[in-house]
mmCIF file of C-alpha atoms in Angstrom:
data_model
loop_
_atom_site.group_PDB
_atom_site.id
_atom_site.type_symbol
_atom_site.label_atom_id
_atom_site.label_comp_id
_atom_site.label_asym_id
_atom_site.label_seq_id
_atom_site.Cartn_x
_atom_site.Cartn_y
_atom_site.Cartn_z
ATOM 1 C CA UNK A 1 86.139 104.515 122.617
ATOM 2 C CA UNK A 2 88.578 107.364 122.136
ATOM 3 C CA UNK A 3 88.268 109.554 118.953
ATOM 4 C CA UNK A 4 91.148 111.140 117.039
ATOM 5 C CA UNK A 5 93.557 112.971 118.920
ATOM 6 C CA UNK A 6 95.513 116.006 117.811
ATOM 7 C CA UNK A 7 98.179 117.783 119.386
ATOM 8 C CA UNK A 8 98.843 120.965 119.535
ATOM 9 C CA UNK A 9 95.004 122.777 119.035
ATOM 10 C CA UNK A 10 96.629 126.475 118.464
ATOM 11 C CA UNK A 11 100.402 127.249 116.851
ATOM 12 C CA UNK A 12 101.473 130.476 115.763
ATOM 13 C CA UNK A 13 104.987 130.725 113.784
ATOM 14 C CA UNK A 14 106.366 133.138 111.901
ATOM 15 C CA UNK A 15 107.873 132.478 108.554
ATOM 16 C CA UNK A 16 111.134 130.339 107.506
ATOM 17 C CA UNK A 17 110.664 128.418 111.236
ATOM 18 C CA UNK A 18 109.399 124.850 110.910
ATOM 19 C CA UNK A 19 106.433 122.804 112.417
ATOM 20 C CA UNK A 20 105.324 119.419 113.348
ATOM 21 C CA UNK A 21 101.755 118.269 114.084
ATOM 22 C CA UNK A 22 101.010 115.002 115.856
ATOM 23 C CA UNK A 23 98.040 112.598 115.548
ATOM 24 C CA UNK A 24 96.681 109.900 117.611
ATOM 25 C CA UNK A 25 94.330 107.571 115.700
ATOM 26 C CA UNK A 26 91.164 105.604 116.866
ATOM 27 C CA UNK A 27 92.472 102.131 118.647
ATOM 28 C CA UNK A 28 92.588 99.615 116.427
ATOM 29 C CA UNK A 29 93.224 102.017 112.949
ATOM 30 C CA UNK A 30 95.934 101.351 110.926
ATOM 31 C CA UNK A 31 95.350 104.263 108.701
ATOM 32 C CA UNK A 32 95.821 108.012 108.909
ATOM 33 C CA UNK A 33 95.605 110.359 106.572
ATOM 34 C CA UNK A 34 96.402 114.131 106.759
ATOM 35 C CA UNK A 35 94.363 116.913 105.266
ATOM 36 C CA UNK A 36 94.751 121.201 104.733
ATOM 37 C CA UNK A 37 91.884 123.192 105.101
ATOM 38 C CA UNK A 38 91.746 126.910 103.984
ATOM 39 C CA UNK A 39 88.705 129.202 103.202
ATOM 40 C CA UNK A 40 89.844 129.383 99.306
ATOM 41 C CA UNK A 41 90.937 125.731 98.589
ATOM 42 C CA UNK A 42 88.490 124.095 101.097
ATOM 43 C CA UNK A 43 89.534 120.174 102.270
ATOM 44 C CA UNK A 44 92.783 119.232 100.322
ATOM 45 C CA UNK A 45 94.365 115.759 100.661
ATOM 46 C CA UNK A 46 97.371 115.776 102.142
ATOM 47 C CA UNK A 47 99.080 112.545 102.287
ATOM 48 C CA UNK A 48 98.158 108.706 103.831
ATOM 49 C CA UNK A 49 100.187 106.637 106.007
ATOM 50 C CA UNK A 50 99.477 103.086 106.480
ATOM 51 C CA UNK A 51 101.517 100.729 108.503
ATOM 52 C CA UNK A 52 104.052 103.061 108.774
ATOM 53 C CA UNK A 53 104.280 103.799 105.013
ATOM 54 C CA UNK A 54 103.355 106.677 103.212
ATOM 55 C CA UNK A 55 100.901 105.317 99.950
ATOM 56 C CA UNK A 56 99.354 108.168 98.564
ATOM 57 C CA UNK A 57 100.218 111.552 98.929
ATOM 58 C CA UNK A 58 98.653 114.862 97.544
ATOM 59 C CA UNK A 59 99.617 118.019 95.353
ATOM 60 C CA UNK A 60 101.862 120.033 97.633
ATOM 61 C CA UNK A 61 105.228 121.005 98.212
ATOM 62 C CA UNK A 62 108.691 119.102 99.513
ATOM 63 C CA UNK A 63 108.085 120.823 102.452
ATOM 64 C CA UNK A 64 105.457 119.003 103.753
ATOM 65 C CA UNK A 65 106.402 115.269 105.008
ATOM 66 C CA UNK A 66 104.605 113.143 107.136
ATOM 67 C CA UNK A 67 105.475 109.726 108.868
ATOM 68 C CA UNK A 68 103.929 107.065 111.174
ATOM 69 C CA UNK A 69 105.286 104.941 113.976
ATOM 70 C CA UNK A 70 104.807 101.459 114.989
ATOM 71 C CA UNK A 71 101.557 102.552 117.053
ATOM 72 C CA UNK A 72 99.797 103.982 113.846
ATOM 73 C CA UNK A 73 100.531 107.189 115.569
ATOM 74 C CA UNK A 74 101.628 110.249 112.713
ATOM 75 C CA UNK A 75 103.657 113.282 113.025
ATOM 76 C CA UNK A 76 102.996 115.578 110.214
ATOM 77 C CA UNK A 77 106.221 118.270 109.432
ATOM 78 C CA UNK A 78 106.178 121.612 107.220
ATOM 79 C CA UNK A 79 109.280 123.183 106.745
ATOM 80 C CA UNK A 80 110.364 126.987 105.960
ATOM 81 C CA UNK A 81 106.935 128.139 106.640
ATOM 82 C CA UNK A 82 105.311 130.623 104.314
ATOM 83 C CA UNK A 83 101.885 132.664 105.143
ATOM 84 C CA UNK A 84 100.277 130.388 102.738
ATOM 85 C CA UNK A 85 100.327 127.565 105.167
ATOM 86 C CA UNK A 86 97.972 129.247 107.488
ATOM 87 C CA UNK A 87 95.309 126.762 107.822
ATOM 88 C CA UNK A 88 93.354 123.759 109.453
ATOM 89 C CA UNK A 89 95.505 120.906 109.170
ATOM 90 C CA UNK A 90 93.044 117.992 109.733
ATOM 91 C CA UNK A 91 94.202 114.389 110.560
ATOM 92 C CA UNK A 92 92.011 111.292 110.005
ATOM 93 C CA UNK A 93 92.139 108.244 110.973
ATOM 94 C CA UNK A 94 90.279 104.329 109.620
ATOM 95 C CA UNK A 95 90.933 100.746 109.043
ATOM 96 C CA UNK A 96 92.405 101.111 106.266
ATOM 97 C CA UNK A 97 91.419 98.848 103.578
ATOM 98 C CA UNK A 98 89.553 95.773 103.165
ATOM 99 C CA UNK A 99 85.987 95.177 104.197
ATOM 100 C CA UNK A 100 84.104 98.154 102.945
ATOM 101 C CA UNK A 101 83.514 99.946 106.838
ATOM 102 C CA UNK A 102 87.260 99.544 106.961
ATOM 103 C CA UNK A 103 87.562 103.154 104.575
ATOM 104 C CA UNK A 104 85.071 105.105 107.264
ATOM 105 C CA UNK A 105 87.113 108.176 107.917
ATOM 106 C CA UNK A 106 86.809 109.796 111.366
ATOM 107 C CA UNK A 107 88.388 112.933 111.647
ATOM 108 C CA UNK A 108 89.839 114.558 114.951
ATOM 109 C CA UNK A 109 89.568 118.283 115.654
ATOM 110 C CA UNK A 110 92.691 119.764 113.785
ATOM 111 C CA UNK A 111 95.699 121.899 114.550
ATOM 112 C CA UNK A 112 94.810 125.220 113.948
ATOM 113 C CA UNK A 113 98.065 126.716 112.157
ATOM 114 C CA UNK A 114 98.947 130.645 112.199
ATOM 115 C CA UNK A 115 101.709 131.884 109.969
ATOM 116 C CA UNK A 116 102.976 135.815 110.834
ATOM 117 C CA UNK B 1 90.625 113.981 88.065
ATOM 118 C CA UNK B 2 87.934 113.241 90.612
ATOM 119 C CA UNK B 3 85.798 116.167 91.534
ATOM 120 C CA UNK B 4 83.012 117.212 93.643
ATOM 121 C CA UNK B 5 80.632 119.978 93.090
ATOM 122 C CA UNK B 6 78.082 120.765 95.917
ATOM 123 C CA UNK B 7 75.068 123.143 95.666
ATOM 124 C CA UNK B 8 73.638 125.529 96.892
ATOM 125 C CA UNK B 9 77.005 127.185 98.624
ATOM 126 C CA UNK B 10 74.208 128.419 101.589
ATOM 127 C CA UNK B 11 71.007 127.202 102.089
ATOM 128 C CA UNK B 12 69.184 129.126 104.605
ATOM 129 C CA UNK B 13 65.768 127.477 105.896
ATOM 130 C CA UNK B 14 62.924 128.152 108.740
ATOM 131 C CA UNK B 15 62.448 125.775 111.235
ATOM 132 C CA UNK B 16 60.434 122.861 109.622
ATOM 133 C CA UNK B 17 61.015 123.278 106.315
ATOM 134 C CA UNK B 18 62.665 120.276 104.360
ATOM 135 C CA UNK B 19 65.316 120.748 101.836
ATOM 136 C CA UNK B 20 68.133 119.002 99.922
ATOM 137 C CA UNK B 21 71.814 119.597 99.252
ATOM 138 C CA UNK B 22 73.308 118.195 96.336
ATOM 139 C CA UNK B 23 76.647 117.026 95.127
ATOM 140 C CA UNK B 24 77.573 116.367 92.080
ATOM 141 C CA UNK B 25 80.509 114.062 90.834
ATOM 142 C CA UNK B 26 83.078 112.590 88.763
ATOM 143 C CA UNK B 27 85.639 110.039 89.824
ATOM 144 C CA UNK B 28 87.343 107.189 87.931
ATOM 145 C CA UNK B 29 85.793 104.703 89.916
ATOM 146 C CA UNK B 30 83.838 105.130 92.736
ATOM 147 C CA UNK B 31 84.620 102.915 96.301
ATOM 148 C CA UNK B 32 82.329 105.045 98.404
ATOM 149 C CA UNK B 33 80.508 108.330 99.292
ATOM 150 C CA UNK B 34 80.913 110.291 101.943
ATOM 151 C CA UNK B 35 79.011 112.899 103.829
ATOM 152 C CA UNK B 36 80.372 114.587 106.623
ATOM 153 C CA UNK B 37 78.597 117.484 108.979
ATOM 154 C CA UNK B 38 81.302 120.234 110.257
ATOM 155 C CA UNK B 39 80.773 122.888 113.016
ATOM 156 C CA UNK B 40 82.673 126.361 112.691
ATOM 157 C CA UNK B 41 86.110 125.482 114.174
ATOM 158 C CA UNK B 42 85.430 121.578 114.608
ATOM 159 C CA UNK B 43 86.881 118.593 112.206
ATOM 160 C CA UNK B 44 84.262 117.222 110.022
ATOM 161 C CA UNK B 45 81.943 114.522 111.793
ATOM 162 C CA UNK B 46 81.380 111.491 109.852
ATOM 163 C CA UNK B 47 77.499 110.767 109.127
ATOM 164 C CA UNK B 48 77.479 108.799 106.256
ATOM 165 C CA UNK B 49 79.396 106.255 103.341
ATOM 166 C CA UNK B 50 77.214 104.817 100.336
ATOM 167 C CA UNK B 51 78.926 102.747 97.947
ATOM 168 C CA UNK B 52 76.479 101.908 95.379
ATOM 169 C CA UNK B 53 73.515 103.532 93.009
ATOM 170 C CA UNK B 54 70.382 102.983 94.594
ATOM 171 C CA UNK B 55 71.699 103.016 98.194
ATOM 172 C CA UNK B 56 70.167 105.413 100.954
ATOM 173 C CA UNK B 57 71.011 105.369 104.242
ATOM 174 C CA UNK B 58 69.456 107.356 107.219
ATOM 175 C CA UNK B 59 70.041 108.924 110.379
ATOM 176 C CA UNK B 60 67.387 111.057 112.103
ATOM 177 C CA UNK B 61 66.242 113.518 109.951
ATOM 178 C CA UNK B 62 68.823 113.184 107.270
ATOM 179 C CA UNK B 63 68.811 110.817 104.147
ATOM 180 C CA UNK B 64 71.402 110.230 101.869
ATOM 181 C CA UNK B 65 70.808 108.955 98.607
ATOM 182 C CA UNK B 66 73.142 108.187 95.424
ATOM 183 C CA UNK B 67 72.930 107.737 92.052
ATOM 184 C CA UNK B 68 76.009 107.270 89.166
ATOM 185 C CA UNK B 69 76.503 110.796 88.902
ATOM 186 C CA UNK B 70 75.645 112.488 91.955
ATOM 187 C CA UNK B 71 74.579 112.209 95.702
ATOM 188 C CA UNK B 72 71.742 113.749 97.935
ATOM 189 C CA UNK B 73 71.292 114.392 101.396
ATOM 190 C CA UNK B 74 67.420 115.275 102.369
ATOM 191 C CA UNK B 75 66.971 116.950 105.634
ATOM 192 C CA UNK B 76 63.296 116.398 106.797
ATOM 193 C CA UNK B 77 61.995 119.020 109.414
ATOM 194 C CA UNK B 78 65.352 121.054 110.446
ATOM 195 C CA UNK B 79 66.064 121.804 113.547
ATOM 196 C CA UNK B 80 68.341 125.046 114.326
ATOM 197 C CA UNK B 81 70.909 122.556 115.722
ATOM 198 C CA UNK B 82 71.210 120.628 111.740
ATOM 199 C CA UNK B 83 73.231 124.360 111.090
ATOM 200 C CA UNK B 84 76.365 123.292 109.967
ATOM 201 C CA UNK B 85 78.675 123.424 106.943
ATOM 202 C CA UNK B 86 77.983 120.115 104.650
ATOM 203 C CA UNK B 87 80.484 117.842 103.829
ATOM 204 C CA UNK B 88 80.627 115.824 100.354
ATOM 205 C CA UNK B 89 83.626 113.756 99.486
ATOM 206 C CA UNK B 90 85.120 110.746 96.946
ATOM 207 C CA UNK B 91 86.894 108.115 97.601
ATOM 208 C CA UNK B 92 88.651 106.200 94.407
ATOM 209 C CA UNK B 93 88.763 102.835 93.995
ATOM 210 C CA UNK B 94 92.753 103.377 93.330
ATOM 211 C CA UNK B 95 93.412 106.036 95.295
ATOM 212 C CA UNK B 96 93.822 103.923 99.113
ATOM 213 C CA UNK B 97 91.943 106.376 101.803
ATOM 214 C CA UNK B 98 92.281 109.651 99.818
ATOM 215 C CA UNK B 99 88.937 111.428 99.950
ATOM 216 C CA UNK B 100 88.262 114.272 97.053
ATOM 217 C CA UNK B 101 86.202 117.007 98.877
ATOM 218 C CA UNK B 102 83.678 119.474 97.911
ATOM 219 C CA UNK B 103 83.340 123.278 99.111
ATOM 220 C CA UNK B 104 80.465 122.575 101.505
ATOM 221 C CA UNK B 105 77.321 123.820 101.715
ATOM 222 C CA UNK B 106 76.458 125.683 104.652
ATOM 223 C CA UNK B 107 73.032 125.810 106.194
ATOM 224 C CA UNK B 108 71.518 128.054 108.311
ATOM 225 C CA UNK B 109 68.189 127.077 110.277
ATOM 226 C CA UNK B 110 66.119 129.712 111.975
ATOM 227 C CA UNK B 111 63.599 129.126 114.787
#
């Protein structure tokens, strides 16, 4: 069974330009949710996407958005990119809801994002 | 707010020796615990939910343990591979699949 997928492994941009991330979840999971990771702030939630809606989303800016399609697949987007948003960005992926295996998070490797 | 507090921040051990990592935590209501193992430059690896106080689960030489207010994970006879940064998070019972993290603790075992 295939883990999480996520596309690209390496970007490097350069302020004011604009990214987006993409994430393939586990067959079968409905749920993905997206996560930062920085040396100083460790794992910060991001936002979750869950049949194609967004229901919970985290502390940060406008300029991060996320959505999913039909196949539970997610795109995550920052905008006007400051050196700040250097980071891991870390998707993960489960059921979603339910039973109580259903909220077993599995994450895939992350999209290692460089801001010059 | 939810929030997770891990200790130690490192944990350095020999070969053998058995230890525990701790985490420590609030949260409105708890659904589950997680512990997660992560490699330098790797996404976390899931090893372990527990949803209730009293519950333990295992896996090799780990154990993780919970109580009301806080979580344990027991490594029995490290090997050098167990080096890794550990993982503690919270999941609400409101809060859909949003997990609160802690800062880790990374361990370090020596041959």
């Amino acid at each position: 069974k295939a883990g999480v997928t996520q596309t690209p492994r390496y970007l490097i941009k350069t302020r004011g330009q604009q990214v987006t991330l993409s994430c393939s979840p586990i067959s079968g999971h409905r749920s993905v949710s997206w996560y930062q990771q920085t040396p100083g702030q460790g794992l910060q939630f991001l936002f979750e996407y869950f049949s194609e809606t967004q229901r919970n989303k985290g502390n940060f800016p406008g300029r991060f958005s996320g959505r999913q399609f039909s196949n539970s697949r997610s795109e995550m987007n920052v905008s006007t990119l400051e050196l700040g948003d250097s980071a891991l960005y870390l998707c993960a992926s489960s059921w979603g809801g339910g039973q109580r295996h259903y909220n077993e998070q599995f994450f895939g490797p992350g999209t290692r994002l460089t801001v010059l | 707010e939810d929030q997770v507090t891990q200790s130690p921040e490192a944990l350095r051990l020999q070969e053998g020796e058995s230890s525990s990592l701790n985490c420590s935590y609030t949260v409105s209501g708890l659904r589950g615990l997680f512990w997660y193992r992560q490699d330098p430059g790797k996404g976390p690896e899931f090893l372990f939910t527990l949803y209730s106080a009293g519950e333990e689960k295992e896996k090799e030489r780990l154990k993780a343990t919970l109580t009301k207010k806080e979580s344990f994970l027991h490594i029995t006879a490290p090997k050098p591979e167990d080096s890794a940064t550990y993982l503690c998070a919270v999941q609400a019972d409101t809060g859909f699949q949003k997990l609160v993290f802690g800062t880790g603790t990374r361990l370090l075992v020596s041959p």
